[in-house]
Structure formats: structure tokens, C-alpha cells
JSON list of C-alpha atoms in Angstrom, two decimals:
[
{"chain": "E", "resi": 1, "resn": "MET", "atom": "CA", "xyz": [0.55, 29.77, -14.85]},
{"chain": "E", "resi": 2, "resn": "MET", "atom": "CA", "xyz": [1.71, 33.25, -16.10]},
{"chain": "E", "resi": 3, "resn": "THR", "atom": "CA", "xyz": [3.99, 32.17, -18.83]},
{"chain": "E", "resi": 4, "resn": "ASP", "atom": "CA", "xyz": [1.87, 33.61, -21.68]},
{"chain": "E", "resi": 5, "resn": "ASP", "atom": "CA", "xyz": [2.18, 37.03, -20.05]},
{"chain": "E", "resi": 6, "resn": "ILE", "atom": "CA", "xyz": [5.88, 36.76, -19.61]},
{"chain": "E", "resi": 7, "resn": "VAL", "atom": "CA", "xyz": [6.48, 35.74, -23.15]},
{"chain": "E", "resi": 8, "resn": "ALA", "atom": "CA", "xyz": [4.34, 38.56, -24.43]},
{"chain": "E", "resi": 9, "resn": "HIS", "atom": "CA", "xyz": [6.06, 40.94, -22.32]},
{"chain": "E", "resi": 10, "resn": "LEU", "atom": "CA", "xyz": [9.37, 39.80, -23.44]},
{"chain": "E", "resi": 11, "resn": "GLN", "atom": "CA", "xyz": [8.52, 40.02, -27.13]},
{"chain": "E", "resi": 12, "resn": "SER", "atom": "CA", "xyz": [7.19, 43.46, -26.70]},
{"chain": "E", "resi": 13, "resn": "ILE", "atom": "CA", "xyz": [10.60, 44.68, -25.60]},
{"chain": "E", "resi": 14, "resn": "ALA", "atom": "CA", "xyz": [12.64, 42.95, -28.26]},
{"chain": "E", "resi": 15, "resn": "ASN", "atom": "CA", "xyz": [15.37, 44.79, -30.11]},
{"chain": "E", "resi": 16, "resn": "ALA", "atom": "CA", "xyz": [16.24, 43.74, -33.66]},
{"chain": "E", "resi": 17, "resn": "ASP", "atom": "CA", "xyz": [19.72, 45.49, -33.39]},
{"chain": "E", "resi": 18, "resn": "ILE", "atom": "CA", "xyz": [20.62, 43.74, -30.21]},
{"chain": "E", "resi": 19, "resn": "ALA", "atom": "CA", "xyz": [19.28, 40.48, -31.47]},
{"chain": "E", "resi": 20, "resn": "GLU", "atom": "CA", "xyz": [21.54, 40.70, -34.51]},
{"chain": "E", "resi": 21, "resn": "HIS", "atom": "CA", "xyz": [24.64, 41.39, -32.47]},
{"chain": "E", "resi": 22, "resn": "SER", "atom": "CA", "xyz": [23.85, 38.55, -30.05]},
{"chain": "E", "resi": 23, "resn": "GLN", "atom": "CA", "xyz": [23.44, 36.05, -33.07]},
{"chain": "E", "resi": 24, "resn": "ARG", "atom": "CA", "xyz": [27.10, 36.80, -33.96]},
{"chain": "E", "resi": 25, "resn": "PHE", "atom": "CA", "xyz": [28.34, 37.06, -30.29]},
{"chain": "E", "resi": 26, "resn": "PHE", "atom": "CA", "xyz": [27.03, 33.73, -29.36]},
{"chain": "E", "resi": 27, "resn": "LYS", "atom": "CA", "xyz": [28.17, 31.90, -32.40]},
{"chain": "E", "resi": 28, "resn": "THR", "atom": "CA", "xyz": [24.82, 30.78, -33.96]},
{"chain": "E", "resi": 29, "resn": "CYS", "atom": "CA", "xyz": [26.12, 29.93, -37.59]},
{"chain": "E", "resi": 30, "resn": "PRO", "atom": "CA", "xyz": [26.04, 26.22, -38.76]},
{"chain": "E", "resi": 31, "resn": "GLY", "atom": "CA", "xyz": [28.74, 24.20, -37.14]},
{"chain": "E", "resi": 32, "resn": "GLU", "atom": "CA", "xyz": [29.26, 26.91, -34.35]},
{"chain": "E", "resi": 33, "resn": "TYR", "atom": "CA", "xyz": [28.46, 26.12, -30.71]},
{"chain": "E", "resi": 34, "resn": "GLY", "atom": "CA", "xyz": [25.29, 28.05, -30.66]},
{"chain": "E", "resi": 35, "resn": "ALA", "atom": "CA", "xyz": [24.09, 26.99, -34.10]},
{"chain": "E", "resi": 36, "resn": "GLY", "atom": "CA", "xyz": [20.45, 27.73, -34.63]},
{"chain": "E", "resi": 37, "resn": "ASP", "atom": "CA", "xyz": [19.75, 29.66, -31.51]},
{"chain": "E", "resi": 38, "resn": "LYS", "atom": "CA", "xyz": [17.33, 32.49, -31.85]},
{"chain": "E", "resi": 39, "resn": "PHE", "atom": "CA", "xyz": [17.47, 35.91, -30.05]},
{"chain": "E", "resi": 40, "resn": "LEU", "atom": "CA", "xyz": [14.92, 38.64, -29.21]},
{"chain": "E", "resi": 41, "resn": "GLY", "atom": "CA", "xyz": [17.56, 41.20, -28.35]},
{"chain": "E", "resi": 42, "resn": "ILE", "atom": "CA", "xyz": [17.11, 41.98, -24.66]},
{"chain": "E", "resi": 43, "resn": "ARG", "atom": "CA", "xyz": [19.98, 42.83, -22.38]},
{"chain": "E", "resi": 44, "resn": "VAL", "atom": "CA", "xyz": [20.74, 40.83, -19.24]},
{"chain": "E", "resi": 45, "resn": "PRO", "atom": "CA", "xyz": [20.09, 43.58, -16.65]},
{"chain": "E", "resi": 46, "resn": "VAL", "atom": "CA", "xyz": [16.53, 43.97, -18.15]},
{"chain": "E", "resi": 47, "resn": "LEU", "atom": "CA", "xyz": [15.79, 40.34, -17.62]},
{"chain": "E", "resi": 48, "resn": "ARG", "atom": "CA", "xyz": [17.12, 40.54, -14.08]},
{"chain": "E", "resi": 49, "resn": "ASN", "atom": "CA", "xyz": [14.73, 43.25, -13.21]},
{"chain": "E", "resi": 50, "resn": "LEU", "atom": "CA", "xyz": [11.74, 41.55, -14.92]},
{"chain": "E", "resi": 51, "resn": "VAL", "atom": "CA", "xyz": [12.42, 38.44, -12.74]},
{"chain": "E", "resi": 52, "resn": "LYS", "atom": "CA", "xyz": [11.92, 40.70, -9.64]},
{"chain": "E", "resi": 53, "resn": "GLN", "atom": "CA", "xyz": [8.45, 41.92, -11.47]},
{"chain": "E", "resi": 54, "resn": "TYR", "atom": "CA", "xyz": [7.23, 38.44, -11.84]},
{"chain": "E", "resi": 55, "resn": "LYS", "atom": "CA", "xyz": [8.20, 37.42, -8.33]},
{"chain": "E", "resi": 56, "resn": "ASN", "atom": "CA", "xyz": [4.93, 35.42, -8.15]},
{"chain": "E", "resi": 57, "resn": "ALA", "atom": "CA", "xyz": [5.90, 33.05, -10.91]},
{"chain": "E", "resi": 58, "resn": "GLU", "atom": "CA", "xyz": [6.45, 29.42, -9.80]},
{"chain": "E", "resi": 59, "resn": "LEU", "atom": "CA", "xyz": [8.86, 26.47, -10.94]},
{"chain": "E", "resi": 60, "resn": "ALA", "atom": "CA", "xyz": [6.28, 25.27, -13.40]},
{"chain": "E", "resi": 61, "resn": "ASP", "atom": "CA", "xyz": [6.34, 28.63, -15.11]},
{"chain": "E", "resi": 62, "resn": "ALA", "atom": "CA", "xyz": [10.24, 28.51, -15.31]},
{"chain": "E", "resi": 63, "resn": "ILE", "atom": "CA", "xyz": [10.31, 25.10, -16.77]},
{"chain": "E", "resi": 64, "resn": "LYS", "atom": "CA", "xyz": [7.91, 25.87, -19.31]},
{"chain": "E", "resi": 65, "resn": "LEU", "atom": "CA", "xyz": [9.76, 28.99, -20.30]},
{"chain": "E", "resi": 66, "resn": "LEU", "atom": "CA", "xyz": [12.93, 27.03, -20.32]},
{"chain": "E", "resi": 67, "resn": "HIS", "atom": "CA", "xyz": [11.63, 25.12, -23.37]},
{"chain": "E", "resi": 68, "resn": "ASN", "atom": "CA", "xyz": [11.28, 28.24, -25.40]},
{"chain": "E", "resi": 69, "resn": "GLU", "atom": "CA", "xyz": [13.05, 28.69, -28.77]},
{"chain": "E", "resi": 70, "resn": "TYR", "atom": "CA", "xyz": [14.34, 32.09, -27.87]},
{"chain": "E", "resi": 71, "resn": "HIS", "atom": "CA", "xyz": [17.47, 32.51, -25.78]},
{"chain": "E", "resi": 72, "resn": "GLU", "atom": "CA", "xyz": [16.54, 35.39, -23.61]},
{"chain": "E", "resi": 73, "resn": "ILE", "atom": "CA", "xyz": [13.30, 33.55, -22.59]},
{"chain": "E", "resi": 74, "resn": "ARG", "atom": "CA", "xyz": [15.47, 30.53, -21.50]},
{"chain": "E", "resi": 75, "resn": "LEU", "atom": "CA", "xyz": [17.69, 32.93, -19.72]},
{"chain": "E", "resi": 76, "resn": "PHE", "atom": "CA", "xyz": [14.74, 34.48, -17.95]},
{"chain": "E", "resi": 77, "resn": "ALA", "atom": "CA", "xyz": [13.60, 31.11, -16.97]},
{"chain": "E", "resi": 78, "resn": "LEU", "atom": "CA", "xyz": [16.94, 30.21, -15.44]},
{"chain": "E", "resi": 79, "resn": "LEU", "atom": "CA", "xyz": [17.32, 33.54, -13.53]},
{"chain": "E", "resi": 80, "resn": "LEU", "atom": "CA", "xyz": [13.82, 32.80, -12.22]},
{"chain": "E", "resi": 81, "resn": "MET", "atom": "CA", "xyz": [14.88, 29.22, -11.13]},
{"chain": "E", "resi": 82, "resn": "VAL", "atom": "CA", "xyz": [17.86, 30.87, -9.34]},
{"chain": "E", "resi": 83, "resn": "ALA", "atom": "CA", "xyz": [15.54, 33.33, -7.59]},
{"chain": "E", "resi": 84, "resn": "LEU", "atom": "CA", "xyz": [13.15, 30.72, -6.61]},
{"chain": "E", "resi": 85, "resn": "TYR", "atom": "CA", "xyz": [16.00, 28.49, -5.29]},
{"chain": "E", "resi": 86, "resn": "GLN", "atom": "CA", "xyz": [17.44, 31.24, -3.28]},
{"chain": "E", "resi": 87, "resn": "SER", "atom": "CA", "xyz": [14.11, 32.33, -1.87]},
{"chain": "E", "resi": 88, "resn": "SER", "atom": "CA", "xyz": [13.25, 28.53, -0.82]},
{"chain": "E", "resi": 89, "resn": "LYS", "atom": "CA", "xyz": [12.86, 28.01, 2.68]},
{"chain": "E", "resi": 90, "resn": "GLN", "atom": "CA", "xyz": [12.51, 24.24, 2.58]},
{"chain": "E", "resi": 91, "resn": "ILE", "atom": "CA", "xyz": [15.03, 21.81, 1.47]},
{"chain": "E", "resi": 92, "resn": "GLU", "atom": "CA", "xyz": [12.25, 19.86, -0.44]},
{"chain": "E", "resi": 93, "resn": "GLN", "atom": "CA", "xyz": [11.65, 23.09, -2.60]},
{"chain": "E", "resi": 94, "resn": "GLN", "atom": "CA", "xyz": [15.41, 23.24, -3.23]},
{"chain": "E", "resi": 95, "resn": "LYS", "atom": "CA", "xyz": [15.48, 19.67, -4.30]},
{"chain": "E", "resi": 96, "resn": "ALA", "atom": "CA", "xyz": [12.59, 20.17, -6.61]},
{"chain": "E", "resi": 97, "resn": "ILE", "atom": "CA", "xyz": [14.48, 22.98, -8.34]},
{"chain": "E", "resi": 98, "resn": "PHE", "atom": "CA", "xyz": [17.76, 21.04, -8.42]},
{"chain": "E", "resi": 99, "resn": "ASP", "atom": "CA", "xyz": [16.03, 17.96, -9.85]},
{"chain": "E", "resi": 100, "resn": "SER", "atom": "CA", "xyz": [14.15, 20.03, -12.45]},
{"chain": "E", "resi": 101, "resn": "TYR", "atom": "CA", "xyz": [17.49, 21.69, -13.52]},
{"chain": "E", "resi": 102, "resn": "LEU", "atom": "CA", "xyz": [19.18, 18.40, -14.08]},
{"chain": "E", "resi": 103, "resn": "ALA", "atom": "CA", "xyz": [15.97, 17.15, -16.01]},
{"chain": "E", "resi": 104, "resn": "ASN", "atom": "CA", "xyz": [16.15, 20.04, -18.53]},
{"chain": "E", "resi": 105, "resn": "THR", "atom": "CA", "xyz": [19.85, 20.43, -19.39]},
{"chain": "E", "resi": 106, "resn": "LYS", "atom": "CA", "xyz": [18.90, 20.01, -22.98]},
{"chain": "E", "resi": 107, "resn": "TRP", "atom": "CA", "xyz": [17.68, 23.47, -22.83]},
{"chain": "E", "resi": 108, "resn": "ILE", "atom": "CA", "xyz": [20.55, 25.00, -20.89]},
{"chain": "E", "resi": 109, "resn": "ASN", "atom": "CA", "xyz": [22.51, 25.27, -24.17]},
{"chain": "E", "resi": 110, "resn": "ASN", "atom": "CA", "xyz": [24.85, 28.26, -24.09]},
{"chain": "E", "resi": 111, "resn": "TRP", "atom": "CA", "xyz": [27.68, 29.33, -21.89]},
{"chain": "E", "resi": 112, "resn": "ASP", "atom": "CA", "xyz": [25.85, 32.36, -20.47]},
{"chain": "E", "resi": 113, "resn": "LEU", "atom": "CA", "xyz": [22.83, 30.10, -19.43]},
{"chain": "E", "resi": 114, "resn": "VAL", "atom": "CA", "xyz": [25.21, 27.70, -17.83]},
{"chain": "E", "resi": 115, "resn": "ASP", "atom": "CA", "xyz": [27.31, 30.33, -16.06]},
{"chain": "E", "resi": 116, "resn": "CYS", "atom": "CA", "xyz": [24.42, 32.27, -14.61]},
{"chain": "E", "resi": 117, "resn": "SER", "atom": "CA", "xyz": [22.76, 29.25, -12.97]},
{"chain": "E", "resi": 118, "resn": "ALA", "atom": "CA", "xyz": [24.95, 26.10, -12.46]},
{"chain": "E", "resi": 119, "resn": "HIS", "atom": "CA", "xyz": [26.73, 27.12, -9.41]},
{"chain": "E", "resi": 120, "resn": "LYS", "atom": "CA", "xyz": [23.66, 28.82, -7.79]},
{"chain": "E", "resi": 121, "resn": "ILE", "atom": "CA", "xyz": [21.56, 25.81, -7.94]},
{"chain": "E", "resi": 122, "resn": "LEU", "atom": "CA", "xyz": [23.60, 22.66, -8.43]},
{"chain": "E", "resi": 123, "resn": "GLY", "atom": "CA", "xyz": [26.64, 23.85, -6.67]},
{"chain": "E", "resi": 124, "resn": "HIS", "atom": "CA", "xyz": [24.87, 25.23, -3.60]},
{"chain": "E", "resi": 125, "resn": "TYR", "atom": "CA", "xyz": [22.60, 22.26, -3.46]},
{"chain": "E", "resi": 126, "resn": "LEU", "atom": "CA", "xyz": [25.63, 19.83, -3.27]},
{"chain": "E", "resi": 127, "resn": "LEU", "atom": "CA", "xyz": [27.47, 21.75, -0.66]},
{"chain": "E", "resi": 128, "resn": "ASP", "atom": "CA", "xyz": [26.73, 19.08, 2.00]},
{"chain": "E", "resi": 129, "resn": "LYS", "atom": "CA", "xyz": [25.79, 16.22, -0.49]},
{"chain": "E", "resi": 130, "resn": "ASN", "atom": "CA", "xyz": [27.37, 13.56, -2.59]},
{"chain": "E", "resi": 131, "resn": "ARG", "atom": "CA", "xyz": [28.78, 15.19, -5.77]},
{"chain": "E", "resi": 132, "resn": "GLU", "atom": "CA", "xyz": [28.87, 12.16, -8.05]},
{"chain": "E", "resi": 133, "resn": "VAL", "atom": "CA", "xyz": [26.23, 13.77, -10.38]},
{"chain": "E", "resi": 134, "resn": "LEU", "atom": "CA", "xyz": [29.00, 16.17, -11.45]},
{"chain": "E", "resi": 135, "resn": "PHE", "atom": "CA", "xyz": [31.31, 13.43, -12.67]},
{"chain": "E", "resi": 136, "resn": "GLN", "atom": "CA", "xyz": [28.32, 12.07, -14.50]},
{"chain": "E", "resi": 137, "resn": "LEU", "atom": "CA", "xyz": [27.75, 15.33, -16.18]},
{"chain": "E", "resi": 138, "resn": "ALA", "atom": "CA", "xyz": [31.37, 15.69, -16.94]},
{"chain": "E", "resi": 139, "resn": "VAL", "atom": "CA", "xyz": [31.67, 12.62, -19.16]},
{"chain": "E", "resi": 140, "resn": "SER", "atom": "CA", "xyz": [28.41, 13.52, -21.12]},
{"chain": "E", "resi": 141, "resn": "ASN", "atom": "CA", "xyz": [28.44, 14.05, -24.72]},
{"chain": "E", "resi": 142, "resn": "SER", "atom": "CA", "xyz": [26.98, 17.35, -24.32]},
{"chain": "E", "resi": 143, "resn": "LEU", "atom": "CA", "xyz": [29.32, 20.18, -24.19]},
{"chain": "E", "resi": 144, "resn": "TRP", "atom": "CA", "xyz": [26.97, 22.09, -22.02]},
{"chain": "E", "resi": 145, "resn": "GLU", "atom": "CA", "xyz": [26.49, 19.32, -19.39]},
{"chain": "E", "resi": 146, "resn": "ARG", "atom": "CA", "xyz": [30.39, 19.16, -19.03]},
{"chain": "E", "resi": 147, "resn": "ARG", "atom": "CA", "xyz": [30.57, 22.91, -18.59]},
{"chain": "E", "resi": 148, "resn": "ILE", "atom": "CA", "xyz": [27.48, 22.83, -16.05]},
{"chain": "E", "resi": 149, "resn": "ALA", "atom": "CA", "xyz": [29.72, 20.24, -14.09]},
{"chain": "E", "resi": 150, "resn": "MET", "atom": "CA", "xyz": [32.82, 22.48, -13.95]},
{"chain": "E", "resi": 151, "resn": "MET", "atom": "CA", "xyz": [30.74, 25.59, -13.42]},
{"chain": "E", "resi": 152, "resn": "ALA", "atom": "CA", "xyz": [28.82, 24.08, -10.46]},
{"chain": "E", "resi": 153, "resn": "THR", "atom": "CA", "xyz": [32.09, 23.78, -8.44]},
{"chain": "E", "resi": 154, "resn": "TYR", "atom": "CA", "xyz": [32.25, 27.69, -8.32]},
{"chain": "E", "resi": 155, "resn": "THR", "atom": "CA", "xyz": [30.02, 27.62, -5.11]},
{"chain": "E", "resi": 156, "resn": "LEU", "atom": "CA", "xyz": [32.18, 24.84, -3.71]},
{"chain": "E", "resi": 157, "resn": "ILE", "atom": "CA", "xyz": [35.31, 26.80, -4.12]},
{"chain": "E", "resi": 158, "resn": "LYS", "atom": "CA", "xyz": [33.87, 29.76, -2.44]},
{"chain": "E", "resi": 159, "resn": "HIS", "atom": "CA", "xyz": [33.26, 27.42, 0.64]},
{"chain": "E", "resi": 160, "resn": "GLN", "atom": "CA", "xyz": [36.98, 26.32, 0.36]},
{"chain": "E", "resi": 161, "resn": "GLN", "atom": "CA", "xyz": [36.02, 22.87, -1.07]},
{"chain": "E", "resi": 162, "resn": "PHE", "atom": "CA", "xyz": [38.50, 22.34, -3.95]},
{"chain": "E", "resi": 163, "resn": "GLU", "atom": "CA", "xyz": [38.47, 18.51, -4.38]},
{"chain": "E", "resi": 164, "resn": "GLN", "atom": "CA", "xyz": [35.82, 18.46, -7.06]},
{"chain": "E", "resi": 165, "resn": "THR", "atom": "CA", "xyz": [37.34, 21.32, -9.14]},
{"chain": "E", "resi": 166, "resn": "PHE", "atom": "CA", "xyz": [40.69, 19.58, -9.22]},
{"chain": "E", "resi": 167, "resn": "ALA", "atom": "CA", "xyz": [39.21, 16.23, -10.05]},
{"chain": "E", "resi": 168, "resn": "LEU", "atom": "CA", "xyz": [36.93, 17.70, -12.80]},
{"chain": "E", "resi": 169, "resn": "ALA", "atom": "CA", "xyz": [39.75, 19.74, -14.29]},
{"chain": "E", "resi": 170, "resn": "GLU", "atom": "CA", "xyz": [41.93, 16.69, -14.34]},
{"chain": "E", "resi": 171, "resn": "LEU", "atom": "CA", "xyz": [39.18, 14.63, -15.93]},
{"chain": "E", "resi": 172, "resn": "LEU", "atom": "CA", "xyz": [38.67, 17.31, -18.58]},
{"chain": "E", "resi": 173, "resn": "LEU", "atom": "CA", "xyz": [42.27, 17.89, -19.62]},
{"chain": "E", "resi": 174, "resn": "ASP", "atom": "CA", "xyz": [41.72, 16.07, -22.87]},
{"chain": "E", "resi": 175, "resn": "ASP", "atom": "CA", "xyz": [38.45, 17.69, -23.54]},
{"chain": "E", "resi": 176, "resn": "ASN", "atom": "CA", "xyz": [38.18, 18.90, -27.32]},
{"chain": "E", "resi": 177, "resn": "GLU", "atom": "CA", "xyz": [36.14, 21.87, -26.53]},
{"chain": "E", "resi": 178, "resn": "ASP", "atom": "CA", "xyz": [37.67, 25.28, -25.91]},
{"chain": "E", "resi": 179, "resn": "LEU", "atom": "CA", "xyz": [34.68, 26.45, -23.93]},
{"chain": "E", "resi": 180, "resn": "ILE", "atom": "CA", "xyz": [35.46, 23.68, -21.46]},
{"chain": "E", "resi": 181, "resn": "HIS", "atom": "CA", "xyz": [39.19, 24.75, -21.31]},
{"chain": "E", "resi": 182, "resn": "LYS", "atom": "CA", "xyz": [38.12, 28.22, -20.49]},
{"chain": "E", "resi": 183, "resn": "VAL", "atom": "CA", "xyz": [35.80, 27.25, -17.71]},
{"chain": "E", "resi": 184, "resn": "ALA", "atom": "CA", "xyz": [38.17, 24.79, -16.15]},
{"chain": "E", "resi": 185, "resn": "GLY", "atom": "CA", "xyz": [40.93, 27.28, -16.16]},
{"chain": "E", "resi": 186, "resn": "TRP", "atom": "CA", "xyz": [38.70, 29.98, -14.72]},
{"chain": "E", "resi": 187, "resn": "MET", "atom": "CA", "xyz": [37.90, 27.69, -11.83]},
{"chain": "E", "resi": 188, "resn": "LEU", "atom": "CA", "xyz": [41.43, 26.88, -11.08]},
{"chain": "E", "resi": 189, "resn": "ARG", "atom": "CA", "xyz": [42.17, 30.61, -11.09]},
{"chain": "E", "resi": 190, "resn": "GLU", "atom": "CA", "xyz": [39.20, 31.05, -8.57]},
{"chain": "E", "resi": 191, "resn": "VAL", "atom": "CA", "xyz": [40.77, 28.41, -6.27]},
{"chain": "E", "resi": 192, "resn": "GLY", "atom": "CA", "xyz": [44.02, 30.33, -6.38]},
{"chain": "E", "resi": 193, "resn": "LYS", "atom": "CA", "xyz": [42.25, 33.54, -5.15]},
{"chain": "E", "resi": 194, "resn": "ILE", "atom": "CA", "xyz": [41.48, 31.62, -1.91]},
{"chain": "E", "resi": 195, "resn": "ASP", "atom": "CA", "xyz": [44.34, 29.16, -1.78]},
{"chain": "E", "resi": 196, "resn": "LEU", "atom": "CA", "xyz": [47.25, 29.93, -4.22]},
{"chain": "E", "resi": 197, "resn": "ALA", "atom": "CA", "xyz": [49.43, 27.05, -2.92]},
{"chain": "E", "resi": 198, "resn": "ALA", "atom": "CA", "xyz": [46.52, 24.48, -3.74]},
{"chain": "E", "resi": 199, "resn": "GLU", "atom": "CA", "xyz": [46.39, 25.94, -7.28]},
{"chain": "E", "resi": 200, "resn": "LEU", "atom": "CA", "xyz": [50.12, 25.91, -7.82]},
{"chain": "E", "resi": 201, "resn": "ARG", "atom": "CA", "xyz": [50.26, 22.21, -6.58]},
{"chain": "E", "resi": 202, "resn": "PHE", "atom": "CA", "xyz": [47.70, 21.25, -9.31]},
{"chain": "E", "resi": 203, "resn": "LEU", "atom": "CA", "xyz": [49.54, 23.33, -11.97]},
{"chain": "E", "resi": 204, "resn": "ASP", "atom": "CA", "xyz": [52.80, 21.69, -11.13]},
{"chain": "E", "resi": 205, "resn": "LEU", "atom": "CA", "xyz": [51.26, 18.27, -11.62]},
{"chain": "E", "resi": 206, "resn": "HIS", "atom": "CA", "xyz": [49.52, 18.96, -14.79]},
{"chain": "E", "resi": 207, "resn": "TYR", "atom": "CA", "xyz": [50.59, 22.23, -16.47]},
{"chain": "E", "resi": 208, "resn": "GLN", "atom": "CA", "xyz": [52.58, 20.27, -19.11]},
{"chain": "E", "resi": 209, "resn": "CYS", "atom": "CA", "xyz": [49.64, 18.43, -20.66]},
{"chain": "E", "resi": 210, "resn": "MET", "atom": "CA", "xyz": [46.98, 21.12, -20.02]},
{"chain": "E", "resi": 211, "resn": "PRO", "atom": "CA", "xyz": [45.46, 22.82, -23.01]},
{"chain": "E", "resi": 212, "resn": "LYS", "atom": "CA", "xyz": [46.88, 26.19, -23.56]},
{"chain": "E", "resi": 213, "resn": "THR", "atom": "CA", "xyz": [43.56, 27.94, -23.11]},
{"chain": "E", "resi": 214, "resn": "MET", "atom": "CA", "xyz": [43.01, 26.21, -19.89]},
{"chain": "E", "resi": 215, "resn": "LEU", "atom": "CA", "xyz": [46.51, 27.01, -18.67]},
{"chain": "E", "resi": 216, "resn": "ARG", "atom": "CA", "xyz": [46.38, 30.74, -19.78]},
{"chain": "E", "resi": 217, "resn": "TYR", "atom": "CA", "xyz": [43.00, 31.20, -17.86]},
{"chain": "E", "resi": 218, "resn": "ALA", "atom": "CA", "xyz": [44.51, 29.39, -14.79]},
{"chain": "E", "resi": 219, "resn": "ILE", "atom": "CA", "xyz": [47.57, 31.37, -14.63]},
{"chain": "E", "resi": 220, "resn": "GLU", "atom": "CA", "xyz": [46.00, 34.80, -15.62]},
{"chain": "E", "resi": 221, "resn": "LYS", "atom": "CA", "xyz": [46.40, 36.42, -12.17]},
{"chain": "E", "resi": 222, "resn": "LEU", "atom": "CA", "xyz": [49.88, 35.05, -11.21]},
{"chain": "E", "resi": 223, "resn": "PRO", "atom": "CA", "xyz": [53.18, 37.29, -11.27]},
{"chain": "E", "resi": 224, "resn": "GLN", "atom": "CA", "xyz": [54.54, 37.41, -14.66]},
{"chain": "E", "resi": 225, "resn": "SER", "atom": "CA", "xyz": [57.65, 35.29, -13.78]},
{"chain": "E", "resi": 226, "resn": "GLN", "atom": "CA", "xyz": [55.38, 32.36, -12.82]},
{"chain": "E", "resi": 227, "resn": "ARG", "atom": "CA", "xyz": [53.18, 32.94, -15.90]},
{"chain": "E", "resi": 228, "resn": "LYS", "atom": "CA", "xyz": [56.36, 32.83, -18.09]},
{"chain": "E", "resi": 229, "resn": "HIS", "atom": "CA", "xyz": [57.59, 29.70, -16.31]},
{"chain": "E", "resi": 230, "resn": "TYR", "atom": "CA", "xyz": [54.40, 27.79, -16.99]},
{"chain": "E", "resi": 231, "resn": "LEU", "atom": "CA", "xyz": [53.91, 28.81, -20.60]},
{"chain": "E", "resi": 232, "resn": "LYS", "atom": "CA", "xyz": [57.63, 28.32, -21.35]},
{"chain": "E", "resi": 233, "resn": "VAL", "atom": "CA", "xyz": [57.68, 24.64, -20.48]},
{"chain": "E", "resi": 234, "resn": "SER", "atom": "CA", "xyz": [54.16, 23.65, -21.36]},
{"chain": "E", "resi": 235, "resn": "THR", "atom": "CA", "xyz": [53.91, 21.46, -24.51]},
{"chain": "E", "resi": 236, "resn": "ALA", "atom": "CA", "xyz": [50.25, 21.46, -24.80]}
]
């Protein structure tokens, strides 16, 4: 295992000014969604390049790194898991990464960690498989597991499979978290990029009870007249 080398490398390039900004940006104060998270202060492009540098790292390394207290080390771990998944030639290897991801959602605990990984691992693995696990995640008490469920559908959308996106968006209409409203609206908008009629059918059924944030994200790319129509009549 090379986890000690990776941690030492990341700590050696830490930047206090960037870390301070990240603490504010990712809402780490008590009562906020990222409360208590710690940052080293390393930009995402740097982490992506380092994943390439440590291309001989293994899944066990990624899992150990994912349990680290520092945000960027967990992000590195997830980028590494994505790289390992995408380079896997055997379905057994992909399943091992898929299973490890699900077993460690406790540590995938901020929106950027979810958004860089859920669709690339869970979504891809489930392309030709039963998606019940997404609905189990969607009713979790964990904000991050619910976001994982919705974000995972991004890959399904790219393959013109919209059913789970619509079903999960409907399930999450009453969710209390703005971060869930945002991702659901985002995924509905992505559906519209491929099949606008399908998105509009969903909106026509649900826009009157959609949270305002979800609706605004979903209709962001529509013509102004359509946006005004949905926002004018919405009572959410």
C-alpha cells in the first residue's frame, strides 16, 4: 500500500489560504451541511494530475484514503476509485469498486465528493442492472446518500434512460434539503438536453408542487416564455 506516501505528498502541497476559502465555500460551520470538515487547500486539477501520478495505487489504497479526515484526501480517493473503475477490464473488478463505494458512503460527505464519482461508478455499473439500490439510497436519512442516488442517474440520462431520474425526482419532491432540490433540478435539465418533450411532460405533472430551487434548476435552459409560465403558476 502507498497511502502513507500519498498522504505525505498531499500534506506537503497544502495551502493555508486556499484551505481557509474552502472552509467557507463548503459550509463547514456548526449547523451547516459540511460542519467540521477539514481542508488542506489543494485545487481539484492538482488532485486529478496526482491520481495519474499514482496510477499503481489499488482499491485498498483508495478505501483507506477515503477514511481520512481531510476533504482533499477523500476527494483524491474518489478520483482514484473512478480511475480504477474506468480502467477495469473485468466485471468482477467493477463490482468490487461499486460495492466498496456503497459500503463507504459515510465518507462521501459533501456535494463535490458525490458529484465527481456517483454517476461514474454507481451510474455506469447500473446501466444494465437492477436500480433498486438507488431508491434505497433516496430514502436514506443521509443527505449525501440521497444526493448520490440522484447524481448516479446522470450516466443513465446520457444513455437515454430517464425512468429512474423521473421516479427519484418525484420521490424527492418533499425533501427538505436545498442540495437535493438542486441536484434533482439539474438532472431534469440534463434530460431536457436530450429529450425536451420528456422533461416537459414531467414538469407539467409536477411543477406546481416542486420546490422553487428544483424548478428553477430544471427550467434554466428553457425559453424565457416557458420559464415565466412555470414560475408564474408554481405555488411551491
